[in-house]
Structures are given as structure tokens and as C-alpha cells.
Tab-separated table of C-alpha atoms in Angstrom:
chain	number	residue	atom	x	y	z
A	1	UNK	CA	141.438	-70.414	-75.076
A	2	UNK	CA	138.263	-69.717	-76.739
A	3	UNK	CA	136.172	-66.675	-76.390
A	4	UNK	CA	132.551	-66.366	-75.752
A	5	UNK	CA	130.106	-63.894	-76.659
A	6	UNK	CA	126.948	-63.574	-76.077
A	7	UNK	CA	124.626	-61.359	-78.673
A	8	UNK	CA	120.746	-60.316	-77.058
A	9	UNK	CA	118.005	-59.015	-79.728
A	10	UNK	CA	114.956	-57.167	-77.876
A	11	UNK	CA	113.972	-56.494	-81.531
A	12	UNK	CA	113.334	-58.598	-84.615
A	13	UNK	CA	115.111	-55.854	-86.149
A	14	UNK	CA	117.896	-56.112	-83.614
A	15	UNK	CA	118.813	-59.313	-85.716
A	16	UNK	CA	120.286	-56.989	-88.850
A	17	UNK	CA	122.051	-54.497	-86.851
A	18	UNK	CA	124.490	-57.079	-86.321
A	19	UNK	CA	124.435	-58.955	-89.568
A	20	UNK	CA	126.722	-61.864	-89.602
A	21	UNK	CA	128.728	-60.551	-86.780
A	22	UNK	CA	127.578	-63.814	-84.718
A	23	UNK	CA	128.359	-66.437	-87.541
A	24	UNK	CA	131.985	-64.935	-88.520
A	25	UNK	CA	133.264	-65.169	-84.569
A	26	UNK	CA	131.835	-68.835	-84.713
A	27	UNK	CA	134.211	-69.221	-87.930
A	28	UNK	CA	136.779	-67.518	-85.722
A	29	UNK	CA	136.611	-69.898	-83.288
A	30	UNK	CA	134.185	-68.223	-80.378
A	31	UNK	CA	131.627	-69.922	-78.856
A	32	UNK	CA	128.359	-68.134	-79.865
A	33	UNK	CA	124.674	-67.422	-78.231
A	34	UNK	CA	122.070	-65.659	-79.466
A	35	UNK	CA	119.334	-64.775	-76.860
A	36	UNK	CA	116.388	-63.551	-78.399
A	37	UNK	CA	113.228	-61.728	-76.508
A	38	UNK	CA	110.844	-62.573	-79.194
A	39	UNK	CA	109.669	-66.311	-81.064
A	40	UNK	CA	111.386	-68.269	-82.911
A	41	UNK	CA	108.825	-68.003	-85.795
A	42	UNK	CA	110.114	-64.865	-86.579
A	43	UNK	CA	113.950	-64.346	-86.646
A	44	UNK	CA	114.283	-63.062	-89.833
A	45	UNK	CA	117.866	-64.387	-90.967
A	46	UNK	CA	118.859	-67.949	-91.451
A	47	UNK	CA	120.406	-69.859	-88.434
A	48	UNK	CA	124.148	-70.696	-88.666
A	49	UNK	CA	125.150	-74.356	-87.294
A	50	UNK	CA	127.311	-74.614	-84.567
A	51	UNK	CA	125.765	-71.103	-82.799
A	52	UNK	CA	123.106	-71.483	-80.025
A	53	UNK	CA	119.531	-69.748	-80.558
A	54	UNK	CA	117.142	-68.906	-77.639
A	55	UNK	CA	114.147	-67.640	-78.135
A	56	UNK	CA	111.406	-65.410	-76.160
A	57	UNK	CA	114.241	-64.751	-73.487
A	58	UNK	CA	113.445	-62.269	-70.590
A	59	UNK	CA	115.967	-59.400	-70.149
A	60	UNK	CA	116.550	-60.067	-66.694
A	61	UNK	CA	117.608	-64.266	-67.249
A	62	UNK	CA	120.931	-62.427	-69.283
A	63	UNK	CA	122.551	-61.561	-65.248
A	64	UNK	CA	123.002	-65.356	-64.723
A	65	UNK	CA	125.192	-66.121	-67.989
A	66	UNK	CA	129.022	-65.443	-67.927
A	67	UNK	CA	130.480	-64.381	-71.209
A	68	UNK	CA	133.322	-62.352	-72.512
A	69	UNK	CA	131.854	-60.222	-74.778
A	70	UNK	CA	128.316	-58.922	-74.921
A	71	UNK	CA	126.930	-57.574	-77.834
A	72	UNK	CA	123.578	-55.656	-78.308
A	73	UNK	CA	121.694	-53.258	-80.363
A	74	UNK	CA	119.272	-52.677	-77.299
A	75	UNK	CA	119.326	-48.565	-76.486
A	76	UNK	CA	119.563	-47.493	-72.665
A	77	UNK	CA	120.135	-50.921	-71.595
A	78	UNK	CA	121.354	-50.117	-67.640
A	79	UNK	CA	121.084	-53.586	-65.809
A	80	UNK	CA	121.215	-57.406	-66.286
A	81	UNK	CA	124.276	-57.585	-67.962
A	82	UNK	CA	126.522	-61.429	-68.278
A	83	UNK	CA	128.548	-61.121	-65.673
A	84	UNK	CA	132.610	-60.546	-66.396
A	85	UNK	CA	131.548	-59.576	-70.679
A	86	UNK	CA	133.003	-56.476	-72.210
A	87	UNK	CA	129.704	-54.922	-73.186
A	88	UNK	CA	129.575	-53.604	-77.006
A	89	UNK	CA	126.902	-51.614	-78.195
A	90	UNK	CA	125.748	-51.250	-81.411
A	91	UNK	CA	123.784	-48.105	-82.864
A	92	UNK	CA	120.281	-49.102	-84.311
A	93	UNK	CA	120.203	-45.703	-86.190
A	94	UNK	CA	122.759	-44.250	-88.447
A	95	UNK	CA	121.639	-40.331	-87.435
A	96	UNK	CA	123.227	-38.299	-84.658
A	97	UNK	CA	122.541	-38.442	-81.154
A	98	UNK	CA	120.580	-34.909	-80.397
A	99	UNK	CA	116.928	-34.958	-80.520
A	100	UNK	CA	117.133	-39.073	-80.576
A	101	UNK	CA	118.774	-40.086	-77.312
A	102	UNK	CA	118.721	-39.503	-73.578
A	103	UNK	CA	121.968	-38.883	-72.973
A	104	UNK	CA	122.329	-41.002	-70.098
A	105	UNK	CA	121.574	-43.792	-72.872
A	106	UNK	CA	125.360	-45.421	-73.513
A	107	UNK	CA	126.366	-45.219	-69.904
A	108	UNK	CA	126.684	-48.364	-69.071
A	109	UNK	CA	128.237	-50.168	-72.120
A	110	UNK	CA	131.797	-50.693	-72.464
A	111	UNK	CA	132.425	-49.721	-76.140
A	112	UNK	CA	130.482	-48.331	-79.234
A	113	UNK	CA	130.261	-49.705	-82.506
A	114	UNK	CA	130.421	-46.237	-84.247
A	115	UNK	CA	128.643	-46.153	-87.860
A	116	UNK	CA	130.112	-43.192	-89.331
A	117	UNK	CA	132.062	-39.907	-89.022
A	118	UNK	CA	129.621	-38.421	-87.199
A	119	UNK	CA	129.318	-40.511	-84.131
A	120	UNK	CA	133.040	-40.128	-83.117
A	121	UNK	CA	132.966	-36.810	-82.645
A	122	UNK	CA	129.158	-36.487	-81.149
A	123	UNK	CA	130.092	-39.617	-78.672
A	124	UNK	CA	133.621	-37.837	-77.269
A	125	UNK	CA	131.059	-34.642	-77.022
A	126	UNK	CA	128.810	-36.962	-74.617
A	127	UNK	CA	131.350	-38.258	-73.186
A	128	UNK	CA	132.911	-35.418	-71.930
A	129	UNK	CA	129.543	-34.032	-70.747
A	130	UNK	CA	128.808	-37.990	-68.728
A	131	UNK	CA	132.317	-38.001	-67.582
A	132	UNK	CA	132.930	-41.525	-69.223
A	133	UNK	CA	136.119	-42.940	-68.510
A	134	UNK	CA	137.801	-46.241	-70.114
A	135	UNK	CA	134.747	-46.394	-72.945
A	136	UNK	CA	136.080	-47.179	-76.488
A	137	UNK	CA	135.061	-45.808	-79.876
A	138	UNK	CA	135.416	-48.486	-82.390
A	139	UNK	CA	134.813	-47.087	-86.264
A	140	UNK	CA	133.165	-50.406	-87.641
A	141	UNK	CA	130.219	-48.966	-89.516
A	142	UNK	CA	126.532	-49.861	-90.025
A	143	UNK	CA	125.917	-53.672	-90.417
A	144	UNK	CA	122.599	-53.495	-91.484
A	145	UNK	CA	123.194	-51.359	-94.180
A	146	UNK	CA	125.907	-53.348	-95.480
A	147	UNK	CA	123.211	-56.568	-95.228
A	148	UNK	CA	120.734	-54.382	-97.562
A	149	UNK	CA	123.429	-53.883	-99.620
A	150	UNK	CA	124.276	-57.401	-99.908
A	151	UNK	CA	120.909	-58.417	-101.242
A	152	UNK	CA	120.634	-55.492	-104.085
A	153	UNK	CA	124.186	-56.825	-105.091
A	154	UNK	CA	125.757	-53.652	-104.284
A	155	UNK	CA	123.468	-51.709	-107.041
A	156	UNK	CA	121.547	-49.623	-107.160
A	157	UNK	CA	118.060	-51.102	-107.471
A	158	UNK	CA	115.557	-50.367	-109.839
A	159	UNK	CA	113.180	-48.271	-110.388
A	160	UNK	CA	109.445	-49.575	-109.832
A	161	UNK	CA	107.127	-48.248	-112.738
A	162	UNK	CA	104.118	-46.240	-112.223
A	163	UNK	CA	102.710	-44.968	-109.493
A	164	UNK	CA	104.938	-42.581	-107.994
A	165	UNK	CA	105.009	-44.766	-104.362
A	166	UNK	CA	106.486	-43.468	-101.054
A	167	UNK	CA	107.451	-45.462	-98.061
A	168	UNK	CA	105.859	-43.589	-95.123
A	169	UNK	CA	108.281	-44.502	-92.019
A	170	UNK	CA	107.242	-42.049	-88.811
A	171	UNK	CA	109.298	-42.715	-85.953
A	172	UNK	CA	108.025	-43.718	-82.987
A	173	UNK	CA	107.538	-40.877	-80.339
A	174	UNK	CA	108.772	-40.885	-76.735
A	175	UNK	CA	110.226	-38.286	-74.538
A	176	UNK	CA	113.486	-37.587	-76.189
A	177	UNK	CA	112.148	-37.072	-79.836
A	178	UNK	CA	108.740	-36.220	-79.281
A	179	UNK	CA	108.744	-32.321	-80.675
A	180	UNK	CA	110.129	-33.640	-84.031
A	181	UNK	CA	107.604	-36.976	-84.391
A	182	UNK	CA	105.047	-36.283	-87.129
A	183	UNK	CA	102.928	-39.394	-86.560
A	184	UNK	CA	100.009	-38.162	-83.729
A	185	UNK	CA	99.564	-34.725	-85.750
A	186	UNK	CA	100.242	-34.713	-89.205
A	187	UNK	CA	100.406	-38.873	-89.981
A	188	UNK	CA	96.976	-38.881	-91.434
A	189	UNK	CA	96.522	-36.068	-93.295
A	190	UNK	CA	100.288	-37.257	-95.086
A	191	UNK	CA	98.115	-40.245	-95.988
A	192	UNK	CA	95.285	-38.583	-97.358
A	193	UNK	CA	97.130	-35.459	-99.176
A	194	UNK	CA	99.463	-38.242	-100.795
A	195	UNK	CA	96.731	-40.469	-102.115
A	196	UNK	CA	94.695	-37.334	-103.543
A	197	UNK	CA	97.582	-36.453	-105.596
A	198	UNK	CA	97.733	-40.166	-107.196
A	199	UNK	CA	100.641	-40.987	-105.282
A	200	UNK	CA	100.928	-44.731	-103.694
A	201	UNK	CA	101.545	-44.696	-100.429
A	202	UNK	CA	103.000	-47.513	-98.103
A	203	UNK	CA	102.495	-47.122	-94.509
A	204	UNK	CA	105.298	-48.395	-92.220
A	205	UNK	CA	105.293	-47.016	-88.377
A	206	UNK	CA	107.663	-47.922	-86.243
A	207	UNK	CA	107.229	-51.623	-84.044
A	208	UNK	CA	107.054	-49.603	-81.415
A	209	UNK	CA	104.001	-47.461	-81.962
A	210	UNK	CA	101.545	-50.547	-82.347
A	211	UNK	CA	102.441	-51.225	-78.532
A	212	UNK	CA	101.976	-47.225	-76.826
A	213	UNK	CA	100.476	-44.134	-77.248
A	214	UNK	CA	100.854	-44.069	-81.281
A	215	UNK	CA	98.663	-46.872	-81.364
A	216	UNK	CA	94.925	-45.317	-81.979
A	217	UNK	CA	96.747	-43.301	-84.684
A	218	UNK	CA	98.265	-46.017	-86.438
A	219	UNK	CA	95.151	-48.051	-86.175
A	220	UNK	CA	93.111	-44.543	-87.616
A	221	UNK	CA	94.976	-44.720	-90.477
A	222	UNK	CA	95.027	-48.248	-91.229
A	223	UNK	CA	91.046	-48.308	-90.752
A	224	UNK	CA	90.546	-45.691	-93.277
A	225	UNK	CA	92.916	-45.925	-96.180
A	226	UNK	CA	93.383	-49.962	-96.014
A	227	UNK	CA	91.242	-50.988	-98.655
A	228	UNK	CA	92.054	-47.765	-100.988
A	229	UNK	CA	94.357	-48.727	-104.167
A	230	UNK	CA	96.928	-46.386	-103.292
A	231	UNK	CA	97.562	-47.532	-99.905
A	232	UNK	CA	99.353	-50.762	-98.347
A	233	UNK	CA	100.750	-51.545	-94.973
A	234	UNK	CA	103.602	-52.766	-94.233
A	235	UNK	CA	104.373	-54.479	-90.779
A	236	UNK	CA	106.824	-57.272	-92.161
A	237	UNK	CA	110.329	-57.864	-90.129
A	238	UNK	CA	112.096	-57.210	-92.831
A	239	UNK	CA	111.338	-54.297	-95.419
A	240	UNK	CA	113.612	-54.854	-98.103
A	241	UNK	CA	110.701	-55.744	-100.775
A	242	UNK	CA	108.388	-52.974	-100.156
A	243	UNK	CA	111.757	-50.464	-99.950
A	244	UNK	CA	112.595	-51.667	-103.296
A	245	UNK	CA	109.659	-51.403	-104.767
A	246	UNK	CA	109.062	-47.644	-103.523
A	247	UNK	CA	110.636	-44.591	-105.429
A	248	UNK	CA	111.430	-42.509	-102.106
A	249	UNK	CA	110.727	-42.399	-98.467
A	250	UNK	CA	108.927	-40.116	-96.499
A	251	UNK	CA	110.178	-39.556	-92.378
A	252	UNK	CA	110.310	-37.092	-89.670
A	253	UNK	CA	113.880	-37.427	-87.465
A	254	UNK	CA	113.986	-41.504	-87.960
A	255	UNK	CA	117.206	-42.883	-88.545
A	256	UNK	CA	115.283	-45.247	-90.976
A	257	UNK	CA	115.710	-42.148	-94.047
A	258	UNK	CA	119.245	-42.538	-94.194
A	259	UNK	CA	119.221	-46.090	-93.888
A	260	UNK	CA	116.750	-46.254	-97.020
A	261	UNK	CA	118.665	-44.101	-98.864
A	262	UNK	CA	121.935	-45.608	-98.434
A	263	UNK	CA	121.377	-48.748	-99.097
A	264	UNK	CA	119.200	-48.509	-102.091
A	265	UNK	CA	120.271	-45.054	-103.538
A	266	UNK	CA	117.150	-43.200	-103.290
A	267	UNK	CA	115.844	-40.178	-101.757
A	268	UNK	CA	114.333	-39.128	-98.198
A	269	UNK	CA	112.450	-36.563	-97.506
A	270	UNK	CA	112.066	-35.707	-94.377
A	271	UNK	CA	108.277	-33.811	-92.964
A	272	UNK	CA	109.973	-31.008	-90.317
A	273	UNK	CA	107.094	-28.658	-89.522
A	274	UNK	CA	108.400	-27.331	-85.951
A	275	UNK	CA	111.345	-25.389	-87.123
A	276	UNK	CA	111.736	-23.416	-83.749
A	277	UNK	CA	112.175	-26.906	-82.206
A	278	UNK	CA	115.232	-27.274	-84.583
A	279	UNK	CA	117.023	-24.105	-83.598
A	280	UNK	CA	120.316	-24.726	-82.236
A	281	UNK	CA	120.312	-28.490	-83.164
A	282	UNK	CA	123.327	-30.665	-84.340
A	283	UNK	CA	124.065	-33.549	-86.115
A	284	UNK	CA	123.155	-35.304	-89.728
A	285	UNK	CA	119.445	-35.682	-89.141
A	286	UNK	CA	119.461	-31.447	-88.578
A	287	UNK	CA	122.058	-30.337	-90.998
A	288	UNK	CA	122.575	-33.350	-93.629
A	289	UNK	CA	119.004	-33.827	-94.951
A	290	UNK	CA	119.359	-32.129	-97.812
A	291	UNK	CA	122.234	-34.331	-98.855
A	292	UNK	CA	119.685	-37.572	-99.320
A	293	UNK	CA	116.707	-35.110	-100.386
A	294	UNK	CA	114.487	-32.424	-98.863
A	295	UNK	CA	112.812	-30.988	-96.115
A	296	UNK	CA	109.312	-30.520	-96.105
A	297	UNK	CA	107.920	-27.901	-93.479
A	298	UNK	CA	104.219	-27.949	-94.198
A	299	UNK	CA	101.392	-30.306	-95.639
A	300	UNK	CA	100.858	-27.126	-98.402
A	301	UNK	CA	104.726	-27.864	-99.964
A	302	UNK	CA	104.540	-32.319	-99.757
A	303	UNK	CA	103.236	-33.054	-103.140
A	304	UNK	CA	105.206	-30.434	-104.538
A	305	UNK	CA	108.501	-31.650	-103.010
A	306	UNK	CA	108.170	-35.589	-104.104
A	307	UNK	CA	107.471	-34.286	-107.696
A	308	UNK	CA	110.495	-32.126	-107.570
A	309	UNK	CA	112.558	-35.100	-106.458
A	310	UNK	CA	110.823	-37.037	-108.904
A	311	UNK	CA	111.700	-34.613	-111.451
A	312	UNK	CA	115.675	-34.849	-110.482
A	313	UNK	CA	115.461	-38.080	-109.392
A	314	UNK	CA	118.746	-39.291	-111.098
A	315	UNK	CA	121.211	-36.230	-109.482
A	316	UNK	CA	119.611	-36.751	-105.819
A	317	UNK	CA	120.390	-40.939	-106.507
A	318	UNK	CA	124.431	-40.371	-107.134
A	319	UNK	CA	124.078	-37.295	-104.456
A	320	UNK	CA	122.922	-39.918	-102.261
A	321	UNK	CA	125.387	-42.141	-103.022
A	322	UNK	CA	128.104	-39.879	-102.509
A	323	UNK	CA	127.351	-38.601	-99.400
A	324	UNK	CA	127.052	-42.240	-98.013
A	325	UNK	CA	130.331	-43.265	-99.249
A	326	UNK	CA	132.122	-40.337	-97.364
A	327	UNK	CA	130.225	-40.717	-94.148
A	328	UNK	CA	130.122	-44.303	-93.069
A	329	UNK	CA	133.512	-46.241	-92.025
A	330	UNK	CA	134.246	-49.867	-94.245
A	331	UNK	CA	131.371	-49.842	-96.391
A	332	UNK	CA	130.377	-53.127	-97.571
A	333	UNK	CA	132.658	-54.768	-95.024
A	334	UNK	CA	131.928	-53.603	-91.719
A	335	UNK	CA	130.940	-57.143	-89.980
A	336	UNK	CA	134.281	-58.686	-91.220
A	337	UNK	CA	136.554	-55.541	-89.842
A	338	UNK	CA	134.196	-55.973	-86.656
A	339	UNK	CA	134.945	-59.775	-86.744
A	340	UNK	CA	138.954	-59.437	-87.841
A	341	UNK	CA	139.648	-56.442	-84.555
A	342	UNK	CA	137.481	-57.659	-82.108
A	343	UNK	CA	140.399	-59.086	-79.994
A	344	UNK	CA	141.722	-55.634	-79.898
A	345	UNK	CA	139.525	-54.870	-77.245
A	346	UNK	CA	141.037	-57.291	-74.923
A	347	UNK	CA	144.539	-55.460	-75.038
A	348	UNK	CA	146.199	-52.666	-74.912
A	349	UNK	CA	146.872	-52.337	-78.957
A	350	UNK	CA	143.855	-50.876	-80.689
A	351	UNK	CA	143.412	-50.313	-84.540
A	352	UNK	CA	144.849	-46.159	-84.855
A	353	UNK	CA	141.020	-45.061	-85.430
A	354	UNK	CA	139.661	-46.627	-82.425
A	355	UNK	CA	139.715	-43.906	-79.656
A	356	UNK	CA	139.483	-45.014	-75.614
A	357	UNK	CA	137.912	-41.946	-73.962
């Protein structure tokens, strides 16, 4: 009998956290849809035959399909489910869960696509604390990392010459993570202290903030350092060319610095002024930074730091690389072992690393 699945990206971005996920079940046989809340115009990975695309689909149309499997990268998704699919959820982030999610975020889904060590243990932690019953940790790994991978050829990339350039990459502030977002106090004055010190500087906020309250301040900043030398914006869907062509990135608690330095071997530094907001805190974005790069507590240290990482800039790279290779499950091949256990879920026989809470 075949299988269907439906997949839903709210996101342009949604599109890489599953990869190929979507075209290897169609090679396996499942009948495929991809519902899509934005335009066609701008999904940013080729179409595979035999799968059907919708595009600028509402949330709420996805409680009249029937599926058996329902994949999505959306966070805190609660209603309008397909009726009768397992729900799978996949992690847009590759950072912990404290300080980034409400907890009551993965209630309602079925099973998580875990990235890395980290999640299984913070995940039976929340679950424990919810009360989940039934839900299923599945080790899989981080798609979109693997896809960035992919198109570096599983090197590391290059080098750009001269100027030093940083990929600025705030996260976008809401309740959960708003004591740790840098973007409405510091985000200009990063710009500005960056660009004195001769240092390029590529601006990327988060989707999000050009639709809320980040807004004026992203708009602020573009206005007054667009048509300096140093300084370039960088809205596109996908940012593999500007990440490449950047020597390190520059973030607060966004999941996006361990993504960048994963999957192209350079450092993250990450701008963490409230330290009393830290206290207490768990998880890789709190306790791993230093493993990708450094911590930066006030504008008077910034310049300082990215020259220091500059300066070591080949030890942090295989530091980097080390730490990724330890932490994230089937690197390289996490879409196929998605793909090749999927069925797994339907039974009672689960790969040994899988855990059913």
C-alpha cells in the first residue's frame, strides 16, 4: 500500500530543514505534497517530478487533507493538522531548547527529528516536565546542514581575501528569547564599531524581524550604513554565497552560529552582554560557545575578539570541526537514514537509538 506524507513550509527557509527528505520517499515509493505558505517565485530548491507543489497555502486549508505522515519545520504548531498523519517535527535550530522555546512548543507533534546529542537528553527533560506520553525521539540529525555541506563538497571552503568580513545574524526577538536578543540595543552600534575598525560587515536579521517590532531597527541600520563600502545586506532565501564569502559570524543566542560554523568550518562569535540573564542556563548555546569561537560581553572587547580569532583562525576551524563531528547524529547522511527508518514509526520495532517517551 503506499504511504503518503504530506511536508508544510511556513518559511522559505523551512524548505532546507528538510532537504531532500520529500524527493527520497517519492523514490521510495510515497506519494508526496509539499504545501507551501509563501509563492512559488521563491522556493529556493529545485522541484522533483512526480511530487506535488502548492504554493501560498493558508495554515488552516492543511485540517481538510488526510495523510499518513506529516512533516514540518513549523515551531509551536498546535492546530490544523491532516487528519489520521503521524506528525514529525523537525528542529529549525541546531542549539538547545532553554532560552529559545516555550516549552509548551512540541506538544502536539508526534515525534522529533532530533539533530544532535543534545536534544535527546534536553527533550526527555521536557518531556518529563509536559508529561508527554507515546512521543518518539528519532536521532536523524540536521538536514540543512548536511545540504550546506553538500554544496562546499564536504570542504572546508575558502577563505575570502581582504577585508576581514563578518556575517551579522541577530535573532529575531520574541517572548521566549528576548533577554538574550542583541538586535533593538546593541545592533547598530555592532554596525558602526565594526566598520570603524575596517572590518566588512554583512547584515543578515532574521525574516522575522522585517515583519514585528525589530523592524524600525533593521530599517535604522539599513538607512545608515547601506551605501558605506563596508556594509551589504543580505535578505536572500538562501545564504550560502554571502556565508562563504565571510571569514566569521557574529550572533547573540541564534541557532544560525552553529549552523554557520558547521557547515563551513568557521568561527561564531557570539555578542552576550546580559550575563545575569545567563545564570543557571543549560544547553550548547550557554555552555558550548566557546567550542565554535568566543563570547563577547561588551561593545569595548568586539574588535578585539574577531582579531583574536582572526589571529588563530586555523585552530578555531579544526576546533570547529571537531566539535561538530561529535555532536550531530549521521553527518552527511541524515535525509537518507530519515528516508531508509521512516517506516519504523509505524511499528513497534524502532532503530536501538530512537527512544518512545
Amino acid at each position: 500500500m503506499m504511504r503518503s506524507v504530506i511536508c508544510y513550509f511556513h518559511h522559505v527557509s523551512h524548505v532546507l530543514n528538510l532537504g531532500s527528505i520529500p524527493d527520497l520517499l517519492k523514490v521510495r515509493g510515497w506519494q508526496v505534497r509539499c504545501f507551501c505558505a509563501f509563492s512559488a517565485d521563491v522556493y529556493p530548491l529545485a522541484r522533483a517530478p512526480g511530487i506535488e507543489y502548492r504554493f501560498d497555502v493558508p495554515l488552516s486549508l492543511l485540517e481538510s487533507q488526510e495523510a499518513d505522515l506529516y512533516l514540518t519545520p513549523l515551531v509551536g504548531q498546535a492546530t490544523c493538522f491532516p487528519k489520521r498523519a503521524l506528525r514529525v517535527h523537525f528542529l529549525v535550530s541546531l542549539v538547545s531548547l532553554e532560552g529559545v522555546y516555550d516549552a509548551s512548543m512540541f506538544d502536539h507533534y508526534d515525534a522529533i527529528a532530533c539533530a544532535g546529542r543534545n536534544h535527546i537528553e534536553e527533550f526527555l527533560a521536557l518531556g518529563k516536565a509536559r508529561g508527554w506520553q507515546g512521543k518518539v525521539l528519532m536521532s536523524v540529525g540536521y538536514p540543512k546542514l548536511d545540504g550546506q555541506r553538500k554544496l562546499l563538497g564536504y570542504a572546508h571552503s575558502a577563505l575570502p581575501n581582504d577585508p576581514v568580513t563578518v556575517v551579522f545574524a541577530p535573532t529575531h526577538a520574541y517572548y521566549a528569547n528576548s533577554q538574550f536578543s542583541v538586535l533593538g540595543q546593541y545592533g547598530e552600534p555592532i554596525v558602526e564599531a565594526l566598520i570603524t575598525a575596517g572590518i566588512k560587515v554583512v547584515f543578515r536579521p532574521h525574516m522575522e524581524s522585517w515583519r514585528d517590532q525589530d523592524r524600525p531597527v533593521v530599517e535604522r541600520i539599513v538607512s545608515r550604513f547601506n551605501k558605506h563600502d563596508l556594509f551589504s545586506l543580505d535578505r536572500s532565501a538562501n545564504y550560502h554565497q554571502s556565508y562563504a564569502k565571510s571569514h566569521l559570524m557574529l550572533t547573540d543566542i541564534s541557532g544560525t552560529g552553529f549552523t554557520y560554523a558547521f557547515a563551513f568550518s568557521k568561527p561564531a562569535l557570539f555578542f552576550a552582554p546580559d550575563l545575569d540573564s545567563e545564570a543557571g542556563k543549560v544547553g550548547i548555546q550557554f555552555e558550548c560557545r566557546e567550542n565554535i569561537g568566543l563570547v563577547i560581553r561588551n561593545l569595548s572587547e568586539l574588535v578585539e575578539r574577531v582579531r583574536l580569532v582572526m589571529l588563530h583562525m586555523a585552530f578555531v576551524r579544526q576546533q570547529v570541526a571537531d566539535f561538530r563531528d561529535w555532536l550531530i547524529f549521521n553527518p552527511e547522511s541524515s535525509e537518507n537514514y530519515f528516508a531508509s527508518n521512516i517506516e519504523a514509526l509505524f511499528s513497534e520495532r524502532m532503530p536501538a537509538d530512537w527512544v518512545r517517551m
